[in-house]
Coordinates of C-alpha atoms and ligand atoms in Angstrom, one line a residue:
M13 CA -27.4 69.9 -57.8
Q14 CA -30.9 69.0 -56.8
L15 CA -30.3 66.6 -53.9
N16 CA -33.8 65.1 -54.0
K17 CA -33.2 63.9 -57.6
L18 CA -30.3 61.7 -56.6
T19 CA -30.5 57.9 -56.5
I20 CA -29.8 56.1 -53.2
E21 CA -26.4 55.1 -54.5
E22 CA -25.5 58.7 -55.5
A23 CA -26.8 60.2 -52.3
H24 CA -24.9 57.6 -50.2
R25 CA -21.7 58.6 -52.0
G26 CA -22.3 62.3 -51.4
L27 CA -23.1 61.8 -47.7
K28 CA -20.0 59.7 -47.3
N29 CA -17.8 62.2 -49.0
K30 CA -19.4 65.0 -47.0
E31 CA -20.5 66.8 -50.2
F32 CA -23.8 67.6 -48.4
S33 CA -25.5 66.7 -45.2
A34 CA -28.4 64.4 -44.4
V35 CA -30.3 67.4 -43.2
E36 CA -29.8 69.2 -46.5
L37 CA -30.9 66.0 -48.4
T38 CA -34.0 65.7 -46.2
E39 CA -34.8 69.4 -46.6
A40 CA -34.6 69.1 -50.4
C41 CA -37.3 66.4 -50.2
F42 CA -39.5 68.5 -48.0
D43 CA -39.1 71.5 -50.4
S44 CA -40.2 69.3 -53.2
I45 CA -43.2 68.1 -51.2
R46 CA -44.2 71.7 -50.4
K47 CA -43.9 72.7 -54.0
Q48 CA -45.7 69.9 -55.6
D49 CA -47.8 67.8 -53.2
E50 CA -50.9 70.0 -53.2
K51 CA -51.5 69.1 -56.8
L52 CA -50.1 65.5 -56.7
N53 CA -51.7 64.4 -53.4
A54 CA -49.0 61.7 -52.8
F55 CA -48.9 62.2 -49.0
I56 CA -51.4 61.7 -46.3
T57 CA -49.0 62.5 -43.4
I58 CA -45.8 64.4 -43.4
T59 CA -43.3 63.7 -40.5
E60 CA -41.0 66.6 -41.0
D61 CA -39.9 67.2 -37.3
Q62 CA -39.0 63.6 -36.7
A63 CA -37.3 63.3 -40.1
L64 CA -35.1 66.3 -39.5
A65 CA -34.2 65.2 -36.0
Q66 CA -33.2 61.8 -37.4
A67 CA -31.2 63.4 -40.2
E68 CA -29.3 65.5 -37.6
K69 CA -28.3 62.3 -35.8
V70 CA -27.0 60.8 -39.0
D71 CA -25.0 64.0 -39.6
N72 CA -23.5 63.8 -36.1
K73 CA -22.4 60.3 -36.7
I74 CA -20.8 61.2 -40.0
K75 CA -19.0 64.1 -38.3
N76 CA -17.9 62.4 -35.2
S77 CA -17.3 58.7 -35.9
H78 CA -15.3 56.7 -38.4
Q79 CA -18.0 54.0 -38.5
E80 CA -18.9 52.9 -42.0
L81 CA -22.1 54.5 -43.3
N82 CA -24.9 52.1 -44.1
I83 CA -26.2 52.4 -47.6
L84 CA -29.6 53.5 -46.5
E85 CA -28.3 55.7 -43.7
G86 CA -29.6 59.3 -44.1
I87 CA -31.7 58.4 -47.1
P88 CA -35.2 59.8 -47.2
V89 CA -38.0 57.2 -47.6
A90 CA -41.8 57.5 -48.0
L91 CA -44.0 54.7 -46.6
K92 CA -47.4 53.6 -47.9
D93 CA -50.0 54.4 -45.3
N94 CA -50.8 50.7 -44.5
I95 CA -47.3 50.2 -42.9
L96 CA -47.3 50.9 -39.2
V97 CA -44.9 53.5 -37.8
E98 CA -45.1 53.8 -34.0
D99 CA -46.9 57.0 -32.8
I100 CA -47.8 58.1 -36.4
K101 CA -51.2 58.0 -37.9
C102 CA -51.9 55.0 -40.1
S103 CA -55.1 55.4 -42.2
A104 CA -54.8 52.7 -44.9
G105 CA -56.5 55.4 -47.1
S106 CA -59.7 54.9 -45.1
K107 CA -62.1 57.0 -43.1
I108 CA -62.4 54.2 -40.6
L109 CA -58.7 54.6 -39.6
E110 CA -58.5 58.4 -40.1
S111 CA -57.6 59.0 -36.5
Y112 CA -55.8 55.7 -35.8
I113 CA -52.3 56.1 -34.4
A114 CA -50.0 53.0 -34.8
T115 CA -48.8 51.5 -31.5
Y116 CA -45.7 49.7 -32.9
D117 CA -43.3 49.7 -35.8
A118 CA -43.8 47.2 -38.6
T119 CA -40.7 44.9 -39.0
V120 CA -39.7 46.8 -42.2
V121 CA -39.9 50.0 -40.3
E122 CA -37.8 48.7 -37.5
K123 CA -35.2 47.6 -40.1
L124 CA -35.3 50.9 -41.9
K125 CA -34.9 52.8 -38.6
A126 CA -32.0 50.5 -37.6
A127 CA -30.4 51.2 -41.0
G128 CA -30.7 54.9 -40.4
S129 CA -33.2 55.8 -43.1
I130 CA -35.2 59.0 -42.7
I131 CA -39.0 58.6 -42.9
V132 CA -40.5 61.7 -44.5
G133 CA -44.1 60.7 -44.4
K134 CA -47.0 58.3 -45.1
T135 CA -48.4 58.0 -48.6
N136 CA -51.8 58.0 -50.2
M137 CA -53.3 54.7 -51.4
D138 CA -56.5 53.1 -52.5
E139 CA -58.6 52.3 -49.4
F140 CA -57.1 49.2 -47.7
A141 CA -55.1 48.6 -50.9
M142 CA -58.2 47.7 -53.0
G143 CA -58.2 49.3 -56.4
S144 CA -56.0 49.9 -59.4
S145 CA -56.0 53.6 -59.9
G146 CA -55.4 55.3 -56.5
E147 CA -58.9 56.7 -56.7
T148 CA -60.6 54.8 -53.9
S149 CA -58.7 56.7 -51.2
Y150 CA -60.8 58.5 -48.7
F151 CA -58.2 61.3 -49.0
G152 CA -58.7 61.9 -52.7
S153 CA -56.9 60.6 -55.8
T154 CA -53.2 60.8 -56.3
K155 CA -52.3 62.4 -59.7
N156 CA -49.9 61.1 -62.3
P157 CA -46.9 63.5 -62.4
H158 CA -46.6 63.0 -66.2
D159 CA -50.2 64.2 -66.8
L160 CA -52.3 65.5 -63.9
T161 CA -55.5 64.5 -65.5
R162 CA -54.5 60.8 -65.3
V163 CA -54.3 58.2 -62.6
A164 CA -51.0 57.3 -60.9
G165 CA -52.0 53.7 -60.8
G166 CA -52.8 51.9 -57.7
T167 CA -52.8 51.0 -55.0
S168 CA -49.3 52.2 -54.0
S169 CA -50.1 55.5 -55.8
G170 CA -48.6 57.9 -53.3
S171 CA -45.4 55.9 -52.8
T172 CA -44.9 55.7 -56.5
V173 CA -45.5 59.4 -57.2
A174 CA -43.3 60.4 -54.2
V175 CA -40.4 58.6 -56.0
A176 CA -41.4 59.7 -59.5
S177 CA -41.6 63.4 -58.5
H178 CA -38.6 63.3 -56.2
E179 CA -40.4 63.9 -52.9
A180 CA -38.4 60.9 -51.5
L181 CA -35.5 58.9 -52.8
F182 CA -37.3 55.6 -52.4
A183 CA -40.6 54.3 -51.0
L184 CA -42.2 51.2 -49.8
G185 CA -45.6 50.0 -51.1
S186 CA -47.5 46.8 -50.9
D187 CA -48.4 44.4 -53.7
T188 CA -51.3 42.0 -53.5
G189 CA -52.1 41.8 -57.2
G190 CA -49.9 44.4 -58.8
S191 CA -50.1 47.4 -56.6
V192 CA -46.3 48.2 -56.7
R193 CA -45.8 47.2 -60.4
L194 CA -48.8 48.9 -62.0
P195 CA -48.2 52.4 -60.6
A196 CA -44.5 52.0 -61.3
S197 CA -45.3 51.3 -64.9
F198 CA -47.8 54.2 -65.1
C199 CA -45.3 56.7 -63.5
G200 CA -42.0 55.5 -65.0
V201 CA -40.1 54.2 -61.9
V202 CA -38.8 50.8 -60.9
G203 CA -41.4 48.7 -58.9
F204 CA -40.2 45.5 -57.3
K205 CA -42.4 42.9 -55.6
P206 CA -40.4 40.2 -53.8
S207 CA -41.3 36.5 -53.5
Y208 CA -44.1 35.8 -51.1
G209 CA -42.3 35.1 -47.8
S210 CA -39.2 37.2 -48.5
I211 CA -40.1 40.3 -46.5
S212 CA -42.0 40.3 -43.3
R213 CA -45.6 41.4 -43.4
H214 CA -45.7 42.1 -39.6
G215 CA -47.1 45.6 -39.2
L216 CA -48.6 45.7 -42.7
I217 CA -52.3 46.2 -42.5
A218 CA -53.5 43.0 -44.1
M219 CA -55.6 42.9 -47.3
A220 CA -55.3 39.3 -48.5
S221 CA -52.7 37.6 -46.4
S222 CA -51.7 34.8 -48.8
F223 CA -51.1 37.4 -51.6
D224 CA -49.7 40.5 -49.8
Q225 CA -46.0 41.4 -50.0
I226 CA -44.3 44.7 -49.2
G227 CA -42.4 46.0 -52.3
V228 CA -40.1 48.8 -53.2
L229 CA -40.4 51.8 -55.5
S230 CA -37.1 53.2 -56.6
K231 CA -35.4 55.2 -59.4
T232 CA -33.1 52.3 -60.4
V233 CA -32.8 48.6 -60.2
K234 CA -29.8 48.7 -57.9
D235 CA -31.6 50.9 -55.5
S236 CA -34.4 48.4 -55.2
A237 CA -31.8 45.7 -54.7
Y238 CA -30.2 47.6 -51.8
V239 CA -33.6 48.0 -50.1
Y240 CA -34.4 44.3 -50.7
E241 CA -31.2 43.3 -49.0
A242 CA -31.9 45.5 -46.0
L243 CA -35.5 44.2 -45.5
A244 CA -35.6 40.6 -46.5
G245 CA -35.2 37.7 -44.1
I246 CA -36.9 35.6 -41.5
D247 CA -39.1 37.4 -38.9
K248 CA -40.4 35.6 -35.8
F249 CA -43.6 37.8 -36.1
D250 CA -44.4 36.5 -39.6
S251 CA -44.4 32.7 -39.9
T252 CA -44.6 32.8 -43.7
T253 CA -41.1 34.3 -44.0
R254 CA -38.6 31.9 -45.3
K255 CA -34.9 31.3 -45.2
Q256 CA -33.4 32.3 -48.6
K257 CA -30.4 33.7 -50.4
I258 CA -30.6 37.4 -49.8
N259 CA -27.3 38.7 -51.3
V260 CA -28.2 39.8 -54.8
F261 CA -25.2 41.9 -55.4
E262 CA -22.9 38.9 -56.0
D263 CA -24.5 38.4 -59.4
I264 CA -26.0 41.7 -60.3
D265 CA -23.2 42.9 -62.6
K266 CA -22.6 39.6 -64.4
D267 CA -23.3 39.5 -68.1
I268 CA -26.4 37.6 -69.1
K269 CA -25.1 35.7 -72.1
G270 CA -27.0 32.4 -72.5
K271 CA -29.7 33.3 -70.0
R272 CA -33.1 32.0 -71.2
I273 CA -36.0 34.5 -71.2
G274 CA -39.5 33.2 -71.8
L275 CA -42.3 35.3 -73.5
P276 CA -45.6 33.8 -72.3
K277 CA -47.8 33.9 -75.4
E278 CA -50.9 34.4 -73.3
F279 CA -49.6 37.8 -72.2
F280 CA -49.3 39.3 -75.6
I281 CA -53.1 39.4 -76.1
E282 CA -55.4 41.2 -78.4
G283 CA -56.7 44.5 -77.0
M284 CA -53.2 45.4 -75.9
D285 CA -52.1 48.9 -77.0
S286 CA -50.0 48.4 -80.1
E287 CA -47.5 51.0 -79.1
V288 CA -47.1 49.5 -75.7
K289 CA -46.4 46.2 -77.3
E290 CA -43.9 47.7 -79.6
L291 CA -41.9 49.1 -76.7
V292 CA -42.0 45.8 -74.9
L293 CA -40.7 44.0 -78.0
K294 CA -37.9 46.6 -78.2
A295 CA -36.8 45.6 -74.7
V296 CA -36.9 42.0 -75.8
A297 CA -34.6 42.9 -78.7
K298 CA -32.2 44.5 -76.2
L299 CA -32.0 41.4 -74.2
E300 CA -31.2 39.4 -77.3
A301 CA -28.5 41.9 -78.1
L302 CA -27.0 41.2 -74.6
G303 CA -26.7 37.6 -75.5
A304 CA -29.9 36.2 -73.9
E305 CA -31.9 33.6 -75.6
V306 CA -35.5 34.5 -76.0
V307 CA -38.1 31.8 -76.4
E308 CA -41.9 31.7 -76.6
V309 CA -43.5 29.8 -73.7
S310 CA -47.0 29.0 -72.6
L311 CA -48.8 29.4 -69.3
P312 CA -52.1 27.9 -70.4
R313 CA -54.0 28.6 -67.2
T314 CA -53.3 32.3 -67.2
K315 CA -56.8 33.0 -68.5
Y316 CA -58.2 31.9 -65.1
A317 CA -55.8 34.0 -63.0
L318 CA -57.9 37.2 -62.8
A319 CA -61.1 35.3 -62.0
I320 CA -59.6 33.2 -59.2
Y321 CA -57.8 36.3 -57.8
Y322 CA -61.2 38.0 -57.5
V323 CA -62.6 35.0 -55.7
L324 CA -59.7 34.3 -53.3
V325 CA -58.7 37.9 -52.5
P326 CA -62.2 39.1 -51.5
A327 CA -62.5 35.9 -49.4
E328 CA -59.4 36.8 -47.4
V329 CA -60.4 40.5 -47.4
S330 CA -63.8 39.7 -45.8
S331 CA -62.0 37.9 -43.0
N332 CA -59.3 40.5 -42.5
M333 CA -61.7 43.4 -42.5
A334 CA -63.8 41.9 -39.7
R335 CA -61.6 43.6 -37.1
F336 CA -62.7 47.0 -38.2
D337 CA -66.0 47.1 -36.3
G338 CA -65.9 50.4 -34.4
V339 CA -64.8 48.6 -31.2
R340 CA -61.1 48.4 -31.4
Y341 CA -59.8 50.8 -34.0
G342 CA -60.6 54.2 -35.3
Y343 CA -64.0 55.5 -36.3
R344 CA -67.2 54.6 -34.3
A345 CA -70.7 55.7 -35.5
E346 CA -73.1 57.1 -32.9
S347 CA -75.9 54.5 -32.4
A348 CA -78.5 53.2 -30.0
N349 CA -77.2 49.7 -29.6
L350 CA -74.3 47.4 -30.4
L351 CA -75.6 45.8 -33.6
E352 CA -76.5 49.2 -35.0
M353 CA -73.1 50.5 -34.0
Y354 CA -71.3 47.7 -36.0
L355 CA -73.5 48.2 -39.0
K356 CA -73.4 52.0 -39.1
T357 CA -69.6 52.1 -38.4
R358 CA -68.9 49.9 -41.3
Q359 CA -71.4 51.6 -43.6
Q360 CA -70.1 55.0 -42.8
G361 CA -66.4 54.2 -42.3
L362 CA -65.7 52.0 -45.3
G363 CA -65.9 53.0 -49.0
D364 CA -67.8 51.2 -51.8
E365 CA -65.0 49.1 -53.1
V366 CA -64.1 47.7 -49.7
R367 CA -67.7 46.9 -48.9
R368 CA -68.1 45.3 -52.3
R369 CA -65.2 43.0 -51.6
I370 CA -66.5 42.1 -48.1
M371 CA -69.8 41.1 -49.7
L372 CA -68.2 39.1 -52.5
G373 CA -65.8 37.4 -50.0
T374 CA -68.6 36.5 -47.6
Y375 CA -70.6 35.1 -50.4
V376 CA -67.9 32.8 -51.8
L377 CA -67.1 31.5 -48.3
S378 CA -70.7 30.9 -47.4
S379 CA -71.8 27.3 -47.0
G380 CA -73.4 26.1 -50.2
Y381 CA -71.1 28.3 -52.3
Y382 CA -67.8 27.5 -50.7
D383 CA -67.1 24.4 -52.8
A384 CA -68.2 26.0 -56.1
Y385 CA -66.2 29.2 -55.7
Y386 CA -63.6 29.3 -52.9
K387 CA -62.5 25.6 -53.0
K388 CA -62.5 25.5 -56.8
A389 CA -60.4 28.7 -57.0
Q390 CA -57.9 27.3 -54.6
Q391 CA -57.5 24.2 -56.8
V392 CA -57.0 26.4 -59.9
R393 CA -54.5 28.5 -57.9
R394 CA -52.4 25.4 -57.5
L395 CA -52.6 24.7 -61.2
I396 CA -51.4 28.2 -62.1
Q397 CA -48.5 27.7 -59.7
Q398 CA -47.8 24.4 -61.6
D399 CA -47.8 26.3 -64.9
F400 CA -45.0 28.6 -63.6
E401 CA -43.1 25.7 -62.1
D402 CA -43.1 23.9 -65.5
V403 CA -42.1 26.9 -67.4
F404 CA -39.2 27.7 -65.0
K405 CA -37.7 24.3 -65.8
K406 CA -37.0 25.8 -69.3
V407 CA -36.3 29.5 -68.7
D408 CA -34.5 31.7 -66.1
L409 CA -37.0 34.6 -66.3
L410 CA -40.3 35.6 -67.9
L411 CA -40.9 38.9 -69.7
T412 CA -44.3 40.5 -70.2
P413 CA -45.9 43.9 -70.4
T414 CA -46.7 45.3 -66.9
S415 CA -50.0 46.7 -68.1
P416 CA -51.9 46.5 -71.5
T417 CA -52.1 50.3 -71.6
T418 CA -50.5 53.5 -70.3
A419 CA -52.1 55.5 -67.4
F420 CA -55.8 56.0 -68.0
S421 CA -57.7 59.2 -67.2
L422 CA -59.0 60.0 -63.8
G423 CA -62.6 58.9 -63.5
E424 CA -62.4 56.8 -66.7
K425 CA -62.9 53.4 -65.0
F426 CA -64.0 54.4 -61.6
N427 CA -67.7 53.4 -61.9
D428 CA -67.0 50.2 -63.7
P429 CA -65.3 47.8 -61.3
L430 CA -64.9 45.0 -63.9
T431 CA -62.9 47.2 -66.3
M432 CA -60.9 48.4 -63.3
Y433 CA -60.1 44.8 -62.3
L434 CA -58.8 44.2 -65.9
A435 CA -56.0 46.7 -65.4
D436 CA -54.3 44.0 -63.3
V437 CA -54.6 41.2 -65.9
F438 CA -50.8 40.9 -66.3
T439 CA -49.8 41.3 -62.7
V440 CA -52.1 39.2 -60.5
S441 CA -50.9 35.7 -61.6
V442 CA -47.5 36.6 -60.1
N443 CA -49.1 37.0 -56.6
V444 CA -51.3 33.9 -57.2
A445 CA -48.0 32.0 -57.5
G446 CA -46.0 33.9 -55.0
L447 CA -43.2 34.9 -57.4
P448 CA -40.8 37.8 -57.4
A449 CA -41.3 40.4 -60.2
L450 CA -40.2 43.9 -61.2
S451 CA -41.6 46.5 -63.5
L452 CA -38.9 48.4 -65.4
P453 CA -39.5 51.7 -67.3
A454 CA -39.2 50.8 -71.0
G455 CA -39.9 54.2 -72.6
L456 CA -42.8 56.5 -73.4
V457 CA -45.9 56.4 -75.6
N458 CA -47.5 59.8 -76.1
K459 CA -45.4 61.1 -73.2
L460 CA -46.7 58.5 -70.8
P461 CA -44.4 55.8 -69.3
V462 CA -44.6 52.1 -70.2
G463 CA -43.3 49.3 -68.0
V464 CA -42.0 45.8 -68.8
Q465 CA -42.5 43.2 -66.2
L466 CA -39.8 40.7 -65.4
I467 CA -40.9 37.6 -63.4
G468 CA -38.5 35.4 -61.6
K469 CA -38.4 31.9 -60.1
Q470 CA -39.6 31.8 -56.5
F471 CA -36.8 33.1 -54.2
D472 CA -34.5 33.7 -57.2
E473 CA -34.4 37.4 -56.7
S474 CA -30.7 37.2 -57.7
T475 CA -31.4 36.3 -61.3
L476 CA -34.2 38.8 -61.5
F477 CA -32.0 41.7 -60.3
N478 CA -29.1 40.6 -62.5
I479 CA -31.2 40.6 -65.8
A480 CA -33.1 43.7 -64.8
E481 CA -29.9 45.6 -64.1
Q482 CA -28.3 44.6 -67.4
L483 CA -31.5 45.5 -69.3
E484 CA -31.9 48.8 -67.5
K485 CA -28.5 49.9 -68.7
K486 CA -29.7 49.5 -72.4
L487 CA -33.1 51.0 -72.1
Ligands
LIG25 N1 -55.8 46.1 -58.1 C1 -55.7 44.9 -57.3 C2 -56.9 44.8 -56.4 O1 -57.6 45.7 -56.4 C3 -54.4 44.8 -56.6 C4 -54.4 45.5 -55.4 C5 -53.1 45.4 -54.6 O2 -52.1 44.8 -55.2 N2 -53.1 45.8 -53.4 O3 -57.0 43.8 -55.7

């Protein structure tokens, strides 16, 4: 048995029944990292010593106490390198933070540590989570394990590949416009992004604060559900967290007869790969066979989602990035005076995509343009939320492709930002509206994975997991 290939559920059972130890499970993951990561480039930092020490503690508990074993206890996890772990480097994929050591644990990390999970390392990502392919990282691109000449999808590229290639049993990423779901779709794993306000963002390096959510990469729907239950909830350090129903296991095994699934017609557009479409429609047929009722719906303002995303996100980015100025964190350029130090630090420390967004964001927020761009985009954001609210009066869940294509080639879109932005055309509106969504592997086209996206009502993770779980069993 290759322990690193187990799901969380299977590994938990094995640990509980003493079939293997947490140290053995953790070592299996490090073996896999050693064998593969040079070519995959999923990790920026490996935390082997701390992980093995933690695993030993779990083993002692299993040996010496009769206390119930937590579901995540002893389970190896990889964390995207924009989530702070005390005393461990946190680079956000950027040169400017190459030497930055986090001074505290993110709330999700505190919760994982309390649950007894084993942190195996920090994963590669697009710089400050800006990109769609994993190629903007200062530490080089992460490769797709299904085809090393292709992108893994971004921006949680390393976390996704770590799960897809069994270097960890699950991973955390962040999703501002699709960064958990898109790589999940490209690499053939489950990628879950919770409702905005479900999981604390405290200790997540901010990209666009009103869009960002920490999400889960896992091998199965149930595994994501376990992690969600462990991490969700109010946090006094994140005032946007909300009280909500967290227990999703009550409903997860229920049958889905009579559930109403909406197919938004705006998401089945021309230009979509026909074989991808075919697989997505096959998933729809499976839902019908399970007794769900499938109806066509319309989200008329979808066509504006990408445009307003790329106004509002850069605006928030430009504000959030102001703190990286060479004074407080990380890299500082040699210079003769303070102004030159600011300018050179940001020029040398930040990559092209990050600087492009700072410029775009500063522009749309500047007086004279604010009303035309930023304010207008905020108004359209509200209308897009309204579209979803209207549609969710009629259906329980929406189903769309996660991406119009399978993983593209490394370098293919790198020098063409607009084409790159289009990779997120199906995922961004979910963040615009703050909804929960999950990408589920639906099969392969030319040996490359395809994902279907399920989108739920805000804070109705329960229905989302229930329908995803029932569909997963049939795919
Ligand atoms: N690709 C999108 C962007 O570049 C989404 C990124 C993300 O979700 N972090 O903004």
